[in-house]
Coordinates of C-alpha atoms and ligand atoms in Angstrom, one line a residue:
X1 CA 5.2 -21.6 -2.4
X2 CA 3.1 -18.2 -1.8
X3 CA 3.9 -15.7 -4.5
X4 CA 6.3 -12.8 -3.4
X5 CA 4.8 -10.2 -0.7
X6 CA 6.9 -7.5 -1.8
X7 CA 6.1 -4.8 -4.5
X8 CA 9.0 -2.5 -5.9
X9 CA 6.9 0.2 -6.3
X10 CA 6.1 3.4 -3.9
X11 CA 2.5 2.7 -3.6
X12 CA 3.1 -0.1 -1.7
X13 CA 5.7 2.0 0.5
X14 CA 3.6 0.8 4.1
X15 CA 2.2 -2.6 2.6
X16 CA 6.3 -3.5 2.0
X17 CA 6.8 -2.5 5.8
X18 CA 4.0 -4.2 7.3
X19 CA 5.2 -7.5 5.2
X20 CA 8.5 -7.3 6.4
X21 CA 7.0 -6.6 10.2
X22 CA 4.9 -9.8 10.1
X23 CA 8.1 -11.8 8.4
X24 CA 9.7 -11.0 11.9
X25 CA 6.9 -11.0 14.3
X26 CA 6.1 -14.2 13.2
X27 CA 9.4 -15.9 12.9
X28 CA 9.7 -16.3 9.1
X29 CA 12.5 -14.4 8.4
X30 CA 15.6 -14.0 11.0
X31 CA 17.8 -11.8 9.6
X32 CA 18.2 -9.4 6.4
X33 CA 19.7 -12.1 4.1
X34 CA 16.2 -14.0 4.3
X35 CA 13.6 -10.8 4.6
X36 CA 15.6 -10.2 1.0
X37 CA 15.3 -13.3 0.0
X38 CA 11.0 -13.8 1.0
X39 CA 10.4 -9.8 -0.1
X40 CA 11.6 -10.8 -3.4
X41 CA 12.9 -6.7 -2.4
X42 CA 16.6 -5.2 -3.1
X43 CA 19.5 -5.7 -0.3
X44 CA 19.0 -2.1 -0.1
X45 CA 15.6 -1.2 0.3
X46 CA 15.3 -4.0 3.1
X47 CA 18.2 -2.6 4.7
X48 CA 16.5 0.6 4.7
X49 CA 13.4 -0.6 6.0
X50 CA 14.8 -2.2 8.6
X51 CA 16.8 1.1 9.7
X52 CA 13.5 2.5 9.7
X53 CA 12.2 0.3 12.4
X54 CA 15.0 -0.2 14.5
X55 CA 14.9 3.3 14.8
X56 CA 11.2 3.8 15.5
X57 CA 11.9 0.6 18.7
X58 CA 9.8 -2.3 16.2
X59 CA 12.8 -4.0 15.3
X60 CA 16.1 -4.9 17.2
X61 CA 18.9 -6.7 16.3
X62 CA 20.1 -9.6 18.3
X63 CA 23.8 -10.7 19.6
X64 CA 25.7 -11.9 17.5
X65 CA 26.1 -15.5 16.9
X66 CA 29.4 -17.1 15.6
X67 CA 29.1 -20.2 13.4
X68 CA 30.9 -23.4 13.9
X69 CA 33.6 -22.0 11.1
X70 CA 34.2 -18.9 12.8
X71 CA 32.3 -17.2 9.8
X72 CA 29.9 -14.4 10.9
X73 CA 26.4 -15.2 11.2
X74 CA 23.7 -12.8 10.0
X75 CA 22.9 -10.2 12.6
X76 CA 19.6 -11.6 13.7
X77 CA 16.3 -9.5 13.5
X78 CA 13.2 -9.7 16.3
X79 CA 10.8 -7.9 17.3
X80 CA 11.9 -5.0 20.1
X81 CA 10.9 -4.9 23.4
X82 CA 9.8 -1.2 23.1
X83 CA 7.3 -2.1 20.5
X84 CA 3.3 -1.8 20.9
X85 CA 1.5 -4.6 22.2
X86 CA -2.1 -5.1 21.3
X87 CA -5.0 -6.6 23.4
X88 CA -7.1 -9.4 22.6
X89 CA -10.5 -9.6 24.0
X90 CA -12.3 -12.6 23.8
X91 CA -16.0 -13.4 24.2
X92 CA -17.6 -17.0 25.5
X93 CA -20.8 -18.3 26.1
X94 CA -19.1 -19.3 29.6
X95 CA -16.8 -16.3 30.3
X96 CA -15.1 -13.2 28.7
X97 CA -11.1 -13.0 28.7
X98 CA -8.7 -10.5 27.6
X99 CA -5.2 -10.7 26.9
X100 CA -1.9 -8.5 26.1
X101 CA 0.1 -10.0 23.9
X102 CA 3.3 -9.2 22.0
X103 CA 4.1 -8.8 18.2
X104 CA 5.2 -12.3 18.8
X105 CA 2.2 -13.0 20.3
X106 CA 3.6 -14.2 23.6
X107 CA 1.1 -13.2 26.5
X108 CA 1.8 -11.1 29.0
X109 CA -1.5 -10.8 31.0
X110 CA -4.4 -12.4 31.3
X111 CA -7.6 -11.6 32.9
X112 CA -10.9 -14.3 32.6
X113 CA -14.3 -13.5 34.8
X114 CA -16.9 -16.5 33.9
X115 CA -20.7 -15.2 34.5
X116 CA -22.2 -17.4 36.8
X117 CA -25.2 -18.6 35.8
X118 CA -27.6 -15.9 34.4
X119 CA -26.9 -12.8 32.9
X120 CA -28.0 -9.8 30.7
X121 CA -26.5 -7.5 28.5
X122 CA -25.9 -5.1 31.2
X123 CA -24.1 -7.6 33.0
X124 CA -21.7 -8.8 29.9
X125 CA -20.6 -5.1 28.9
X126 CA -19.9 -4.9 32.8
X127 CA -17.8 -7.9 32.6
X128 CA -16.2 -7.3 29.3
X129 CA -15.0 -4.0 31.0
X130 CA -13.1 -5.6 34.0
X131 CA -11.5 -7.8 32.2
X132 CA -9.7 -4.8 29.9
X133 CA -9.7 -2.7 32.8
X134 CA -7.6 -5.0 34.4
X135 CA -5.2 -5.7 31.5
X136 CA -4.9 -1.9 30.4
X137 CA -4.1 -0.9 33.8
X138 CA -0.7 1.3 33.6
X139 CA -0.4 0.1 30.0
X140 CA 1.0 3.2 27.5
X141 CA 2.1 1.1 24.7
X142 CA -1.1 -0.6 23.8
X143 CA -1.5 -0.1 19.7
X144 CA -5.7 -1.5 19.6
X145 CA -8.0 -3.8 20.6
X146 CA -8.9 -6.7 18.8
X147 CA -12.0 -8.3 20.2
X148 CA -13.0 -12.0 19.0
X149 CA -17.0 -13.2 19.4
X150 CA -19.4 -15.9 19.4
X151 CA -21.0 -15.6 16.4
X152 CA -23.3 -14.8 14.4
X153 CA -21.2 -11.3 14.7
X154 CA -20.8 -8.4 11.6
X155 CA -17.3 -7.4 11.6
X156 CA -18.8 -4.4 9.6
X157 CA -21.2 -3.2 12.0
X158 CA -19.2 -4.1 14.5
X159 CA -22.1 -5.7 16.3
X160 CA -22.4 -9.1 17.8
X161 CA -26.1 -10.0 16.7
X162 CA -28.2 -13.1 18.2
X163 CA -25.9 -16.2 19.7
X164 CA -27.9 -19.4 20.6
X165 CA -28.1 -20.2 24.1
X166 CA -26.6 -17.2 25.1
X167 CA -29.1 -15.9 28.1
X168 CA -31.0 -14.2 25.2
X169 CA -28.2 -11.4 25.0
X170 CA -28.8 -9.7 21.3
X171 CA -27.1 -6.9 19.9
X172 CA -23.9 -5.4 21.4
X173 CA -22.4 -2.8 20.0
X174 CA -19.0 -3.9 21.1
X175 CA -16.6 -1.9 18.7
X176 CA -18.6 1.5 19.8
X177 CA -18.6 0.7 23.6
X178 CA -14.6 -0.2 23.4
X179 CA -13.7 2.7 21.2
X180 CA -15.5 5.3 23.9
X181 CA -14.4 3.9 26.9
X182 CA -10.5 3.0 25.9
X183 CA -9.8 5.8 23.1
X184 CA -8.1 3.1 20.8
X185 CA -8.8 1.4 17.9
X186 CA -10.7 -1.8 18.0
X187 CA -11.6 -4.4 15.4
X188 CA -14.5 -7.3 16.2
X189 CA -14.2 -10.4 14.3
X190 CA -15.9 -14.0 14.9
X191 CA -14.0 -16.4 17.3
X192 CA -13.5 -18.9 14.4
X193 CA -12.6 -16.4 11.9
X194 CA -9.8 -15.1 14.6
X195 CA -8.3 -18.2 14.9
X196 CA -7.9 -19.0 11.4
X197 CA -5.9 -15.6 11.0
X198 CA -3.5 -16.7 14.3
X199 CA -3.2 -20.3 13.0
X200 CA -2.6 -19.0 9.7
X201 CA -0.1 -16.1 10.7
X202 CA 2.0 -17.7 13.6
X203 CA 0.4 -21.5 14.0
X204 CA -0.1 -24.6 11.6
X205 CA -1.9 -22.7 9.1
X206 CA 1.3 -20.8 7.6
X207 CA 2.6 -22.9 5.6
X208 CA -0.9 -23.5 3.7
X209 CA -3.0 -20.8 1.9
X210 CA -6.7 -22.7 2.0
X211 CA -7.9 -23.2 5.6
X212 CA -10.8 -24.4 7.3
X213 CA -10.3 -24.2 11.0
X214 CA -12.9 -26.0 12.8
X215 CA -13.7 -24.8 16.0
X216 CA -15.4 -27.4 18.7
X217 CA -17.0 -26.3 22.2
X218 CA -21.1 -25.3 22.9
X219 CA -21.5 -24.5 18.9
X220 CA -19.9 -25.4 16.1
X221 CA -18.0 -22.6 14.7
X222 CA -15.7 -21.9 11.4
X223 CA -13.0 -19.5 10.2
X224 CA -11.8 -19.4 6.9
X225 CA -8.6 -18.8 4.9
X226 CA -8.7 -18.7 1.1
X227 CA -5.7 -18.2 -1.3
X228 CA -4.4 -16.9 2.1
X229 CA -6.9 -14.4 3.1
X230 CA -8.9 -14.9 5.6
X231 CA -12.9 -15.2 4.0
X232 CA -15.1 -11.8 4.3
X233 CA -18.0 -10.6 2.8
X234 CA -19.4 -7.4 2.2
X235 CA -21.6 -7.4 5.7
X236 CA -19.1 -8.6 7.7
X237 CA -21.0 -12.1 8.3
X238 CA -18.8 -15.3 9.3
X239 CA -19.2 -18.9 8.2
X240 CA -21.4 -21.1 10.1
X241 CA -20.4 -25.0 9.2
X242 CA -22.8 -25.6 12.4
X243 CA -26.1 -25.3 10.6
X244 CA -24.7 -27.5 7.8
X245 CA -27.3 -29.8 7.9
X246 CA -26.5 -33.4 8.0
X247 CA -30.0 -35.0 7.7
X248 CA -33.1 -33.5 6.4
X249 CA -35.1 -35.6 8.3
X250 CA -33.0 -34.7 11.6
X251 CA -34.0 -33.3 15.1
X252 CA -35.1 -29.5 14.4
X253 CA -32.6 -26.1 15.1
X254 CA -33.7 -22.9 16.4
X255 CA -31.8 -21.7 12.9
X256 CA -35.1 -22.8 11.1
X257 CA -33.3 -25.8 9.6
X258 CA -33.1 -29.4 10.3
X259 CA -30.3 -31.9 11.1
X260 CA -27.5 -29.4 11.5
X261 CA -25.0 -30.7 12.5
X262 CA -24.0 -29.1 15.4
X263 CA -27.0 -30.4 17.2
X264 CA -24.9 -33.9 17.2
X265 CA -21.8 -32.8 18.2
X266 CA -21.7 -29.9 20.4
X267 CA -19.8 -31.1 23.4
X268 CA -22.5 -30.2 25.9
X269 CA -24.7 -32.7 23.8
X270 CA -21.4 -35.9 23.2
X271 CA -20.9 -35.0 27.1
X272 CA -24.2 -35.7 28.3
X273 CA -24.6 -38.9 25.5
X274 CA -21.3 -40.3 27.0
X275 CA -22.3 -39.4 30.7
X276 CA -25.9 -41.1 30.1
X277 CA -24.2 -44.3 28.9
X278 CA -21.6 -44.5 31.0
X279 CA -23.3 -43.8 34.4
X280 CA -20.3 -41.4 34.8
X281 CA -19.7 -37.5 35.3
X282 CA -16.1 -37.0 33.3
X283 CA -15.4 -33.8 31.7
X284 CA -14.6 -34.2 27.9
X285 CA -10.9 -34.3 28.1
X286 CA -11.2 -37.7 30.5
X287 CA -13.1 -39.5 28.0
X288 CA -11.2 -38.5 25.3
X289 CA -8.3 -40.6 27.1
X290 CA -11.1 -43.7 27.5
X291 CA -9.8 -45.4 24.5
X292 CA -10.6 -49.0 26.0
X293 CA -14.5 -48.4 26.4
X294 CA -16.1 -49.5 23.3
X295 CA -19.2 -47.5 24.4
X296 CA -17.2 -44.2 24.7
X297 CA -15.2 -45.5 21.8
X298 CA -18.9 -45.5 19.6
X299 CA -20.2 -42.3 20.9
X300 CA -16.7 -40.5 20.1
X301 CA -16.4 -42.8 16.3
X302 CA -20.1 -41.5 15.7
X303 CA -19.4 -38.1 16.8
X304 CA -15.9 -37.4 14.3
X305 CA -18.2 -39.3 11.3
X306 CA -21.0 -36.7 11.6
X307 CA -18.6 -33.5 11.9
X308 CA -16.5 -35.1 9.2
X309 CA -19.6 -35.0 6.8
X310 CA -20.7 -31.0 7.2
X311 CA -16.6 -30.8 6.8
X312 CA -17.3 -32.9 3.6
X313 CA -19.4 -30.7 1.9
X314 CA -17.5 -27.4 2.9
X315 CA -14.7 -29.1 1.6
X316 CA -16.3 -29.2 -1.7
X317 CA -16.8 -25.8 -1.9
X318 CA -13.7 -24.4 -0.7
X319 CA -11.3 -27.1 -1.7
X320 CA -9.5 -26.6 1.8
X321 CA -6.1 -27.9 1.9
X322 CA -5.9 -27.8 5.7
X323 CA -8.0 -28.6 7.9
X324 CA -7.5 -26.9 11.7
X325 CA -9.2 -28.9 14.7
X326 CA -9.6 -26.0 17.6
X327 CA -11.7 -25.9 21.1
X328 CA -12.3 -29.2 22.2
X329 CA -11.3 -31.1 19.2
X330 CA -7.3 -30.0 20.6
X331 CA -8.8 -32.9 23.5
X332 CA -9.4 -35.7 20.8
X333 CA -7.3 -38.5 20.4
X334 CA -5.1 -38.7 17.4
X335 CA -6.6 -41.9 16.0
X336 CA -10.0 -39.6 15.6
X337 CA -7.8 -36.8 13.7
X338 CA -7.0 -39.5 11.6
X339 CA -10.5 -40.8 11.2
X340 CA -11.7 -37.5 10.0
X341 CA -8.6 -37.2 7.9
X342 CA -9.6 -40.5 6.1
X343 CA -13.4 -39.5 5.9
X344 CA -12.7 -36.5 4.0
X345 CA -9.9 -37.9 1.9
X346 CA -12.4 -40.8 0.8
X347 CA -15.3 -38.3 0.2
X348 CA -14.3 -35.1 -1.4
X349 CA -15.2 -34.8 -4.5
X350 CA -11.9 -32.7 -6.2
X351 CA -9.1 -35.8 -6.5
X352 CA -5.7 -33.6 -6.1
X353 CA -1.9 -35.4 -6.0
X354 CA -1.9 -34.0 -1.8
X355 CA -4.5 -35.1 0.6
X356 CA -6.5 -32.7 2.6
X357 CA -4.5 -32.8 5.9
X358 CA -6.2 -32.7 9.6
X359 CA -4.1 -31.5 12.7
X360 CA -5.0 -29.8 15.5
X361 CA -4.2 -26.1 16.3
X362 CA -0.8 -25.3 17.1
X363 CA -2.1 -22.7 19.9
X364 CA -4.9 -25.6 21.2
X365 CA -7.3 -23.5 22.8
X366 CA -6.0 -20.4 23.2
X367 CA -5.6 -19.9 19.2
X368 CA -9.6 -17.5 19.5
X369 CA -8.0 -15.2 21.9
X370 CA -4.5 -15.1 20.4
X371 CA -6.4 -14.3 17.1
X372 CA -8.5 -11.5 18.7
X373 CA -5.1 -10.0 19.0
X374 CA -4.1 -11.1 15.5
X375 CA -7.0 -8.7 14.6
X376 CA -5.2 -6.0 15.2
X377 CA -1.9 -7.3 14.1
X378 CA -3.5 -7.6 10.6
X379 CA -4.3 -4.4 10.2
X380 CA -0.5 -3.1 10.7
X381 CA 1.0 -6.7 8.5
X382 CA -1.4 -5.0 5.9
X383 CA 0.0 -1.7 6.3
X384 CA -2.2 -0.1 8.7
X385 CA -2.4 1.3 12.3
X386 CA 1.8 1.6 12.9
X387 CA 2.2 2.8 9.3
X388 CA -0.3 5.2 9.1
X389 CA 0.6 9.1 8.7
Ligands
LIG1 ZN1 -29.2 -24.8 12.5

């Protein structure tokens, strides 16, 4: 059980309010009885806390509900109608996409332009501002923008630095550019890192308080939740399981290293390994589904074994208790989820009474741009943006 988010003490005045906000907007609590009971807060100060936000349109109360004993059920809580939305923004190696999404993270737009085949920076800013342009469009009630990256990104700098394979684009000053054309508040995290935060606040992640989401597409990306904060260092820099090397002897990466493992199991390189030897042009989804095919069967086996053994040794630093499959990995049968779940279990080195656990993410492939919204939904659970002033 996490410890209790609530602090009796006047300090922590907007920190209590965005606790209770996220209890709601994320469907932990329903009514006062159980914000009480999870705020570890007096009947009375959540009561007045919840005044508070009915009044300023985040909170409303829902019909009531009788119970099969005629008793009174608890006058249920959600999140308003009238309150702010925030946009997630969302940038590919493929495409750029940008949502708006609720508190409850339901979307309400969405807006995707892919690039075609070559482009510059020029181009990408160009694109990145259609997109938003589109989705802000007669918008009043938009809180910030949370904007979610290939990496390597600094969520400090706001910058996105030097993708691979990414038409040589380096150095976008994405928070500054957002900020001067939209006049809101915008926050730039790694994909990965995004959708560790939305598994972790509204997916599979919430029950668990160690995460290593695992995202699977043209790199091999990571996001990280420990003792249930999502991983950040001083600079801003994510975690990059991709150039976990898996064989010192392996091919060489344009990181300087060898053998990393996302060399292997990128999907453009699986796809073209399981196009070459099976004389046939499926996407990745259709041969996911090929379970009868020894030869897909060996190709997709070998693939799950190599990505299990980078997970391996990031297991044995962070001591994960969950690990999140995300990007194409949401395409993978469930006997390979299992495969990896046996992998690790077998090979991690800290024995513990529960087994590491393997699902997929609960928001499959949108979980990225969900969390680029999440980005901005952090800052107000953690007492910021809404609270301010
Ligand atoms: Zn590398």
């Amino acid at each position: 059980m996490p410890s209790k988010a609530g602090r009796n003490r006047s300090d922590y005045k907007k920190s209590n309010r965005g606790q209770v906000l996220r209890l709601i907007a994320t469907g932990e609590c329903k009514n006062r009885t159980e914000l009480t009971e999870a705020m570890g807060l007096t009947k009375m100060a959540i009561s007045r806390i919840v005044s508070e936000m009915i009044e300023a349109g985040l909170v409303a109360e829902q019909e009531l509900s009788v119970q099969n004993d005629s008793r009174r059920a608890p006058i249920g809580l959600a999140i308003s109608p009238k309150a702010p939305k925030a946009v997630g923004l969302l940038i590919q190696r493929e495409y750029c996409e940008a949502v708006l999404c609720d508190l409850e993270l339901h979307i309400r737009k969405r807006e995707t332009v892919f690039y075609g085949k070559q482009i510059d920076k020029e181009q990408l800013i160009r694109d990145m501002f259609r997109v938003l342009d589109t989705i802000l469009y007669g918008e009043d009630n938009v809180i910030a923008i949370g904007a979610a990256s290939i990496g390597p990104v600094s969520s400090s700098t706001g910058m996105i630095l030097k993708p691979f394979y990414f038409f040589g684009i380096e150095d976008i000053p994405v928070v500054s550019l957002l900020k001067e054309r939209y006049h809101l508040p915008v926050f730039l995290e790694h994909d990965n890192q995004c959708a560790a935060i939305c598994e972790h606040l509204y997916g599979n992640g919430r029950k668990y308080q160690d995460v290593l989401f695992l995202g699977v597409g043209s790199g091999i990306g990571s996001g990280i939740i420990s003792n249930g904060k999502q991983y950040r260092n001083n600079r801003g820099l994510p975690p990059e399981i991709g150039h976990v090397s898996i064989d010192i002897n392996g091919k060489q990466c344009s990181c300087g290293g060898r053998g990393c493992v996302e060399l292997y199991v990128r999907t453009p390189e699986v796809l073209k390994k399981l196009q070459y030897h099976t004389g046939k042009l499926y996407n990745f989804k259709t041969y996911c589904g090929m379970e009868k095919e020894p030869v897909v069967e060996q190709i997709l086996n070998d693939m799950v074994t190599q990505l299990a053994s980078a997970v391996v040794s990031t297991v044995n630093i962070l001591n994960s208790e969950l690990i999140l499959l995300g990007g194409d990995a949401v395409d993978w049968d469930d006997r390979y989820v299992t495969l990896m779940e046996r992998i690790i279990n077998e090979r991690r080195f800290v024995e513990w009474s529960t087994p590491v656990k393997v699902k997929k993410a609960y928001f499959q492939k949108d979980s990225m741009i969900l969390g680029a919204a999440c980005n901005a939904y952090l800052q107000i659970f953690e007492g910021g943006l809404l609270f301010e002033g």
